[in-house]
JSON list of C-alpha atoms in Angstrom, two decimals:
[
{"chain": "A", "resi": 1, "resn": "MET", "atom": "CA", "xyz": [-13.43, -27.45, -4.55]},
{"chain": "A", "resi": 2, "resn": "TYR", "atom": "CA", "xyz": [-16.16, -26.22, -2.20]},
{"chain": "A", "resi": 3, "resn": "GLN", "atom": "CA", "xyz": [-18.58, -23.63, -3.57]},
{"chain": "A", "resi": 4, "resn": "ASN", "atom": "CA", "xyz": [-20.88, -21.81, -1.18]},
{"chain": "A", "resi": 5, "resn": "PRO", "atom": "CA", "xyz": [-24.49, -20.91, -2.13]},
{"chain": "A", "resi": 6, "resn": "ASN", "atom": "CA", "xyz": [-23.44, -17.44, -3.34]},
{"chain": "A", "resi": 7, "resn": "GLY", "atom": "CA", "xyz": [-21.18, -18.93, -6.01]},
{"chain": "A", "resi": 8, "resn": "LEU", "atom": "CA", "xyz": [-17.87, -17.82, -4.50]},
{"chain": "A", "resi": 9, "resn": "ARG", "atom": "CA", "xyz": [-15.16, -20.46, -4.56]},
{"chain": "A", "resi": 10, "resn": "HIS", "atom": "CA", "xyz": [-13.09, -20.55, -1.40]},
{"chain": "A", "resi": 11, "resn": "ASP", "atom": "CA", "xyz": [-9.86, -21.20, -3.25]},
{"chain": "A", "resi": 12, "resn": "ASP", "atom": "CA", "xyz": [-10.12, -18.45, -5.84]},
{"chain": "A", "resi": 13, "resn": "ALA", "atom": "CA", "xyz": [-6.57, -17.55, -6.89]},
{"chain": "A", "resi": 14, "resn": "GLU", "atom": "CA", "xyz": [-7.41, -13.91, -7.62]},
{"chain": "A", "resi": 15, "resn": "VAL", "atom": "CA", "xyz": [-8.63, -13.34, -4.07]},
{"chain": "A", "resi": 16, "resn": "ARG", "atom": "CA", "xyz": [-5.49, -14.92, -2.63]},
{"chain": "A", "resi": 17, "resn": "ASP", "atom": "CA", "xyz": [-3.27, -12.89, -4.95]},
{"chain": "A", "resi": 18, "resn": "ALA", "atom": "CA", "xyz": [-5.03, -9.63, -4.09]},
{"chain": "A", "resi": 19, "resn": "ILE", "atom": "CA", "xyz": [-4.74, -10.26, -0.35]},
{"chain": "A", "resi": 20, "resn": "ARG", "atom": "CA", "xyz": [-1.10, -11.26, -0.66]},
{"chain": "A", "resi": 21, "resn": "PHE", "atom": "CA", "xyz": [-0.33, -8.18, -2.80]},
{"chain": "A", "resi": 22, "resn": "GLY", "atom": "CA", "xyz": [-2.07, -5.78, -0.40]},
{"chain": "A", "resi": 23, "resn": "LEU", "atom": "CA", "xyz": [-0.30, -7.18, 2.64]},
{"chain": "A", "resi": 24, "resn": "LEU", "atom": "CA", "xyz": [3.10, -7.21, 0.91]},
{"chain": "A", "resi": 25, "resn": "VAL", "atom": "CA", "xyz": [2.82, -3.57, -0.18]},
{"chain": "A", "resi": 26, "resn": "ALA", "atom": "CA", "xyz": [1.61, -2.56, 3.28]},
{"chain": "A", "resi": 27, "resn": "ALA", "atom": "CA", "xyz": [4.54, -4.41, 4.89]},
{"chain": "A", "resi": 28, "resn": "LEU", "atom": "CA", "xyz": [7.04, -2.71, 2.56]},
{"chain": "A", "resi": 29, "resn": "ALA", "atom": "CA", "xyz": [5.60, 0.71, 3.36]},
{"chain": "A", "resi": 30, "resn": "ILE", "atom": "CA", "xyz": [5.62, 0.05, 7.11]},
{"chain": "A", "resi": 31, "resn": "ALA", "atom": "CA", "xyz": [9.23, -1.16, 6.91]},
{"chain": "A", "resi": 32, "resn": "PHE", "atom": "CA", "xyz": [10.18, 2.03, 5.06]},
{"chain": "A", "resi": 33, "resn": "LEU", "atom": "CA", "xyz": [8.31, 4.08, 7.65]},
{"chain": "A", "resi": 34, "resn": "VAL", "atom": "CA", "xyz": [10.20, 2.41, 10.52]},
{"chain": "A", "resi": 35, "resn": "VAL", "atom": "CA", "xyz": [13.56, 3.00, 8.82]},
{"chain": "A", "resi": 36, "resn": "ALA", "atom": "CA", "xyz": [12.63, 6.64, 8.17]},
{"chain": "A", "resi": 37, "resn": "ALA", "atom": "CA", "xyz": [11.58, 7.13, 11.80]},
{"chain": "A", "resi": 38, "resn": "VAL", "atom": "CA", "xyz": [14.86, 5.64, 13.06]},
{"chain": "A", "resi": 39, "resn": "TRP", "atom": "CA", "xyz": [16.81, 7.83, 10.63]},
{"chain": "A", "resi": 40, "resn": "VAL", "atom": "CA", "xyz": [14.99, 11.00, 11.68]},
{"chain": "A", "resi": 41, "resn": "SER", "atom": "CA", "xyz": [15.45, 10.14, 15.36]},
{"chain": "A", "resi": 42, "resn": "THR", "atom": "CA", "xyz": [19.21, 10.55, 14.87]},
{"chain": "A", "resi": 43, "resn": "CYS", "atom": "CA", "xyz": [18.71, 14.11, 13.59]},
{"chain": "A", "resi": 44, "resn": "ASP", "atom": "CA", "xyz": [18.51, 15.64, 17.07]},
{"chain": "A", "resi": 45, "resn": "GLY", "atom": "CA", "xyz": [21.37, 16.42, 19.39]},
{"chain": "A", "resi": 46, "resn": "THR", "atom": "CA", "xyz": [24.85, 17.78, 19.02]},
{"chain": "A", "resi": 47, "resn": "THR", "atom": "CA", "xyz": [26.11, 15.35, 16.37]},
{"chain": "A", "resi": 48, "resn": "VAL", "atom": "CA", "xyz": [23.54, 16.20, 13.70]},
{"chain": "A", "resi": 49, "resn": "ASP", "atom": "CA", "xyz": [24.69, 15.50, 10.16]},
{"chain": "A", "resi": 50, "resn": "THR", "atom": "CA", "xyz": [23.18, 18.40, 8.20]},
{"chain": "A", "resi": 51, "resn": "ALA", "atom": "CA", "xyz": [23.67, 16.63, 4.86]},
{"chain": "A", "resi": 52, "resn": "ALA", "atom": "CA", "xyz": [21.58, 13.64, 6.00]},
{"chain": "A", "resi": 53, "resn": "CYS", "atom": "CA", "xyz": [19.05, 15.55, 8.10]},
{"chain": "A", "resi": 54, "resn": "GLY", "atom": "CA", "xyz": [18.24, 18.56, 5.94]},
{"chain": "A", "resi": 55, "resn": "ALA", "atom": "CA", "xyz": [14.70, 19.66, 5.20]},
{"chain": "A", "resi": 56, "resn": "SER", "atom": "CA", "xyz": [14.62, 18.08, 1.74]},
{"chain": "A", "resi": 57, "resn": "GLN", "atom": "CA", "xyz": [15.95, 14.74, 3.02]},
{"chain": "A", "resi": 58, "resn": "ARG", "atom": "CA", "xyz": [13.39, 14.66, 5.82]},
{"chain": "A", "resi": 59, "resn": "MET", "atom": "CA", "xyz": [10.59, 15.47, 3.37]},
{"chain": "A", "resi": 60, "resn": "LEU", "atom": "CA", "xyz": [11.69, 12.61, 1.07]},
{"chain": "A", "resi": 61, "resn": "LEU", "atom": "CA", "xyz": [11.72, 10.25, 4.04]},
{"chain": "A", "resi": 62, "resn": "ALA", "atom": "CA", "xyz": [8.26, 11.44, 5.07]},
{"chain": "A", "resi": 63, "resn": "LEU", "atom": "CA", "xyz": [6.82, 10.92, 1.58]},
{"chain": "A", "resi": 64, "resn": "GLY", "atom": "CA", "xyz": [8.47, 7.54, 0.90]},
{"chain": "A", "resi": 65, "resn": "ALA", "atom": "CA", "xyz": [5.96, 5.26, 2.63]},
{"chain": "A", "resi": 66, "resn": "PRO", "atom": "CA", "xyz": [2.89, 7.09, 1.24]},
{"chain": "A", "resi": 67, "resn": "ALA", "atom": "CA", "xyz": [4.45, 6.90, -2.25]},
{"chain": "A", "resi": 68, "resn": "ILE", "atom": "CA", "xyz": [4.91, 3.13, -1.90]},
{"chain": "A", "resi": 69, "resn": "LEU", "atom": "CA", "xyz": [1.29, 2.76, -0.83]},
{"chain": "A", "resi": 70, "resn": "LEU", "atom": "CA", "xyz": [0.02, 5.01, -3.65]},
{"chain": "A", "resi": 71, "resn": "ILE", "atom": "CA", "xyz": [1.93, 3.07, -6.30]},
{"chain": "A", "resi": 72, "resn": "GLY", "atom": "CA", "xyz": [0.62, -0.19, -4.85]},
{"chain": "A", "resi": 73, "resn": "ALA", "atom": "CA", "xyz": [-2.96, 1.14, -4.85]},
{"chain": "A", "resi": 74, "resn": "LEU", "atom": "CA", "xyz": [-2.69, 2.27, -8.46]},
{"chain": "A", "resi": 75, "resn": "ARG", "atom": "CA", "xyz": [-1.30, -1.12, -9.44]},
{"chain": "A", "resi": 76, "resn": "ALA", "atom": "CA", "xyz": [-4.19, -2.85, -7.65]},
{"chain": "A", "resi": 77, "resn": "PHE", "atom": "CA", "xyz": [-6.72, -0.64, -9.47]},
{"chain": "A", "resi": 78, "resn": "LEU", "atom": "CA", "xyz": [-5.04, -1.47, -12.78]},
{"chain": "A", "resi": 79, "resn": "ARG", "atom": "CA", "xyz": [-5.24, -5.15, -11.91]},
{"chain": "A", "resi": 80, "resn": "THR", "atom": "CA", "xyz": [-8.94, -4.63, -11.06]},
{"chain": "A", "resi": 81, "resn": "TYR", "atom": "CA", "xyz": [-9.57, -3.48, -14.60]},
{"chain": "A", "resi": 82, "resn": "GLN", "atom": "CA", "xyz": [-7.51, -6.29, -16.11]},
{"chain": "A", "resi": 83, "resn": "THR", "atom": "CA", "xyz": [-9.32, -9.00, -14.17]},
{"chain": "A", "resi": 84, "resn": "TRP", "atom": "CA", "xyz": [-12.70, -7.41, -14.90]},
{"chain": "A", "resi": 85, "resn": "LYS", "atom": "CA", "xyz": [-11.94, -7.52, -18.64]},
{"chain": "A", "resi": 86, "resn": "LYS", "atom": "CA", "xyz": [-11.08, -11.25, -18.31]},
{"chain": "A", "resi": 87, "resn": "GLN", "atom": "CA", "xyz": [-14.34, -11.76, -16.38]},
{"chain": "A", "resi": 88, "resn": "GLN", "atom": "CA", "xyz": [-12.50, -12.99, -13.31]},
{"chain": "A", "resi": 89, "resn": "THR", "atom": "CA", "xyz": [-12.86, -12.06, -9.64]},
{"chain": "A", "resi": 90, "resn": "TRP", "atom": "CA", "xyz": [-12.16, -8.33, -9.83]},
{"chain": "A", "resi": 91, "resn": "TRP", "atom": "CA", "xyz": [-13.65, -7.15, -6.54]},
{"chain": "A", "resi": 92, "resn": "ALA", "atom": "CA", "xyz": [-10.75, -8.49, -4.46]},
{"chain": "A", "resi": 93, "resn": "TRP", "atom": "CA", "xyz": [-8.30, -6.29, -6.36]},
{"chain": "A", "resi": 94, "resn": "GLN", "atom": "CA", "xyz": [-10.55, -3.28, -5.95]},
{"chain": "A", "resi": 95, "resn": "GLY", "atom": "CA", "xyz": [-10.68, -3.95, -2.22]},
{"chain": "A", "resi": 96, "resn": "ALA", "atom": "CA", "xyz": [-6.89, -4.19, -2.08]},
{"chain": "A", "resi": 97, "resn": "GLY", "atom": "CA", "xyz": [-6.63, -0.89, -3.94]},
{"chain": "A", "resi": 98, "resn": "TRP", "atom": "CA", "xyz": [-8.97, 0.91, -1.55]},
{"chain": "A", "resi": 99, "resn": "PHE", "atom": "CA", "xyz": [-7.22, -0.64, 1.46]},
{"chain": "A", "resi": 100, "resn": "LEU", "atom": "CA", "xyz": [-3.85, 0.66, 0.23]},
{"chain": "A", "resi": 101, "resn": "MET", "atom": "CA", "xyz": [-5.28, 4.07, -0.68]},
{"chain": "A", "resi": 102, "resn": "THR", "atom": "CA", "xyz": [-6.84, 4.45, 2.79]},
{"chain": "A", "resi": 103, "resn": "LEU", "atom": "CA", "xyz": [-3.62, 3.32, 4.44]},
{"chain": "A", "resi": 104, "resn": "MET", "atom": "CA", "xyz": [-1.70, 5.83, 2.32]},
{"chain": "A", "resi": 105, "resn": "LEU", "atom": "CA", "xyz": [-3.89, 8.70, 3.52]},
{"chain": "A", "resi": 106, "resn": "LEU", "atom": "CA", "xyz": [-3.56, 7.55, 7.13]},
{"chain": "A", "resi": 107, "resn": "VAL", "atom": "CA", "xyz": [0.23, 7.26, 6.95]},
{"chain": "A", "resi": 108, "resn": "LEU", "atom": "CA", "xyz": [0.49, 10.59, 5.14]},
{"chain": "A", "resi": 109, "resn": "THR", "atom": "CA", "xyz": [-1.55, 12.54, 7.67]},
{"chain": "A", "resi": 110, "resn": "MET", "atom": "CA", "xyz": [0.00, 10.94, 10.74]},
{"chain": "A", "resi": 111, "resn": "SER", "atom": "CA", "xyz": [3.67, 10.65, 9.80]},
{"chain": "A", "resi": 112, "resn": "LEU", "atom": "CA", "xyz": [4.31, 13.66, 7.57]},
{"chain": "A", "resi": 113, "resn": "PRO", "atom": "CA", "xyz": [4.40, 16.28, 10.36]},
{"chain": "A", "resi": 114, "resn": "ALA", "atom": "CA", "xyz": [6.62, 14.16, 12.60]},
{"chain": "A", "resi": 115, "resn": "LEU", "atom": "CA", "xyz": [9.11, 12.99, 9.97]},
{"chain": "A", "resi": 116, "resn": "ALA", "atom": "CA", "xyz": [9.32, 16.18, 7.95]},
{"chain": "A", "resi": 117, "resn": "GLY", "atom": "CA", "xyz": [9.60, 18.36, 11.06]},
{"chain": "A", "resi": 118, "resn": "ILE", "atom": "CA", "xyz": [6.54, 20.43, 10.17]},
{"chain": "A", "resi": 119, "resn": "GLY", "atom": "CA", "xyz": [5.21, 22.44, 13.08]},
{"chain": "A", "resi": 120, "resn": "THR", "atom": "CA", "xyz": [8.25, 21.93, 15.29]}
]
């Protein structure tokens, strides 16, 4: 195992797990966002299904991806505390949590108006 002068091991399992977790949660949220966008795109035209394209359904679709990202961020912050208590590499989990929280705010502000039909 190679250790650089700063003491960080290149094959630290906590860092790998945090990166893998952050990317997996982000991929799940993006997949949900794509499905929601495709669903909402069918809500225009003459064959609109009012039961599937109502205001409450569109709002749930708009809030789904940010909710996935928020839950992932909270889980990463919990894991930060757990790894800190075990005196392991905690900073990677904190970074994953902030990455997911920032992505959640970005997705929320950019997709909510379009998917929920706000301002149209």
